[in-house]
One Martini backbone bead per residue (centre of mass of N, CA, C, O) as a GRO file, in nm:
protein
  100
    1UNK     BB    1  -0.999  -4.003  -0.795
    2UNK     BB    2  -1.162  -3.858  -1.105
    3UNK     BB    3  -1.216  -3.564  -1.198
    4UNK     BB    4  -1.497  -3.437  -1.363
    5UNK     BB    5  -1.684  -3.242  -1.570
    6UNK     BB    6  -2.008  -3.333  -1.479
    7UNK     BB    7  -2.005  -3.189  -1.192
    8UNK     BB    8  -2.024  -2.949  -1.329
    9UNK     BB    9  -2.119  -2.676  -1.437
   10UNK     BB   10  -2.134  -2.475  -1.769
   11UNK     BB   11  -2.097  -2.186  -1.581
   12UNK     BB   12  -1.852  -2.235  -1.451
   13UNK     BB   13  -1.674  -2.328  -1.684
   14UNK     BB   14  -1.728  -2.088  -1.843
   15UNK     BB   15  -1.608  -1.878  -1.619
   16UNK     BB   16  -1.295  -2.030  -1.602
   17UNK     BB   17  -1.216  -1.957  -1.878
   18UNK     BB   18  -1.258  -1.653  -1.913
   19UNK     BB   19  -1.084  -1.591  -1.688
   20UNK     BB   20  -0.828  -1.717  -1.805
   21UNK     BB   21  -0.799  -1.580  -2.069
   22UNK     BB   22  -0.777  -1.288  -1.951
   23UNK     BB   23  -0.548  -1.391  -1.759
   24UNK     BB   24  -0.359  -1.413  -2.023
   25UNK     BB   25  -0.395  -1.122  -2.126
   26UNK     BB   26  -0.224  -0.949  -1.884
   27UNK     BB   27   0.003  -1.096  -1.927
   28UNK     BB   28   0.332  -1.058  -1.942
   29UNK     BB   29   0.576  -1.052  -2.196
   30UNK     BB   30   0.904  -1.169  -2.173
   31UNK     BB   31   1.019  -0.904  -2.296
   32UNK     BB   32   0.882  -0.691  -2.074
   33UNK     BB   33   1.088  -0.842  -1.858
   34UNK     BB   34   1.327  -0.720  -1.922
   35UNK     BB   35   1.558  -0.540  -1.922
   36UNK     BB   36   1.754  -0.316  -2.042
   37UNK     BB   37   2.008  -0.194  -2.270
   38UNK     BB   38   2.067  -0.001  -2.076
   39UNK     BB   39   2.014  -0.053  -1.836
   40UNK     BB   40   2.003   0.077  -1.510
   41UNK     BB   41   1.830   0.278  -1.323
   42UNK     BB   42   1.866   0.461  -1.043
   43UNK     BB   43   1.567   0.465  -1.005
   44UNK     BB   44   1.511   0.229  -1.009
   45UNK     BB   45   1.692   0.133  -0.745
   46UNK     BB   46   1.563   0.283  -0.558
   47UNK     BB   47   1.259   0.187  -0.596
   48UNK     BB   48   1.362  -0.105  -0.441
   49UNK     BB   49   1.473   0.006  -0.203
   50UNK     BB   50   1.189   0.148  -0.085
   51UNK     BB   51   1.038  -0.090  -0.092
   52UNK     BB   52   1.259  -0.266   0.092
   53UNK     BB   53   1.196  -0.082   0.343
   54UNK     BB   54   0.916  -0.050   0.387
   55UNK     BB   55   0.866  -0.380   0.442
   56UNK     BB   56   1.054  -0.383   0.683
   57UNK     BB   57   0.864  -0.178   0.851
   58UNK     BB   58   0.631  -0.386   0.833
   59UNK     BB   59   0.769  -0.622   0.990
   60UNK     BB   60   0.852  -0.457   1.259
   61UNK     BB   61   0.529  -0.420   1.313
   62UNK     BB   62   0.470  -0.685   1.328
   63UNK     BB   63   0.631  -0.805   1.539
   64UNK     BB   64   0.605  -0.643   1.752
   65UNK     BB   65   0.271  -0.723   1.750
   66UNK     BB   66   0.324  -1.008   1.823
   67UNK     BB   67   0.516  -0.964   2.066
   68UNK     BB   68   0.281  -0.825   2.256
   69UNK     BB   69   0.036  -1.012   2.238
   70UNK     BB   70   0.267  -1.264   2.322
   71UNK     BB   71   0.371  -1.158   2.620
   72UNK     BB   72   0.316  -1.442   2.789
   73UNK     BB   73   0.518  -1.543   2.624
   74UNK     BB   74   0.811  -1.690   2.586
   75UNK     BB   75   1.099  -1.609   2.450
   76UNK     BB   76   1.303  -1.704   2.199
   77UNK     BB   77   1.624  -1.744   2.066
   78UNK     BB   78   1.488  -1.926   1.795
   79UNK     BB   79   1.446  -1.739   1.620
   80UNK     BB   80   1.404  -1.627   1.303
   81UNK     BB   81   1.389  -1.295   1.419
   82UNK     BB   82   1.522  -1.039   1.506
   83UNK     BB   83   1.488  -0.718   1.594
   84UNK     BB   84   1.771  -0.658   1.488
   85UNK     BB   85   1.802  -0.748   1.209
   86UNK     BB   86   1.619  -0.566   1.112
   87UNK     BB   87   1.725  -0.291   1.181
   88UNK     BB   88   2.004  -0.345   1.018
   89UNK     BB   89   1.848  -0.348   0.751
   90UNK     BB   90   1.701  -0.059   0.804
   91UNK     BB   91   2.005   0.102   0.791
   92UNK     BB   92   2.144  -0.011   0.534
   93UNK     BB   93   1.906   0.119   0.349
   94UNK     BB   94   1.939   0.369   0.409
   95UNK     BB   95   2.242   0.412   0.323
   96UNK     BB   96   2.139   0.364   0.011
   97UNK     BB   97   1.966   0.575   0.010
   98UNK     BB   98   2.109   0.803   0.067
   99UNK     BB   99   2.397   0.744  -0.097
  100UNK     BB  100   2.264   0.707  -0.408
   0.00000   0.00000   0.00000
């Protein structure tokens, strides 16, 4: 089944084409997107390590909030991520950035 463009109104496209174009001008361009000629510098790397600690203390949260709710149901040692293991990594990003 061949979808046509005969079905669509014409302010339909005429809208999500000019979504299309606007949103293909705010993407960066490729060069924008390389690192620096000088490398990485520290605040760049604590930046990326901090905001991967937050998203971890955020996934902890969701976790604990899950396994909270459903409480009746039996946990299996089967899970994808145990609670322990969220800790650990939560753990070592704290002492990189401690220490970094």
């Amino acid at each position: 089944m061949a979808i046509t463009t005969d079905s669509y109104p014409p302010e339909l496209l005429s809208s999500l084409t000019e979504s299309l174009d606007l949103a293909t001008e705010c993407v960066p361009t490729i060069e924008a997107l390389q690192p620096p000629s000088d490398g990485l510098s520290l605040f760049d790397v604590k930046n990326e390590l901090l905001l991967s600690y937050v998203q971890n203390l955020v996934f902890l949260i969701l976790f604990k909030l899950r396994n909270h709710a459903s409480s009746d149901v039996e946990h299996s040692s089967d899970a994808y991520t145990s609670q322990d293991e969220i800790i650990e990594n939560l753990v070592s990003l704290r002492l990189y950035l401690e220490k970094g």
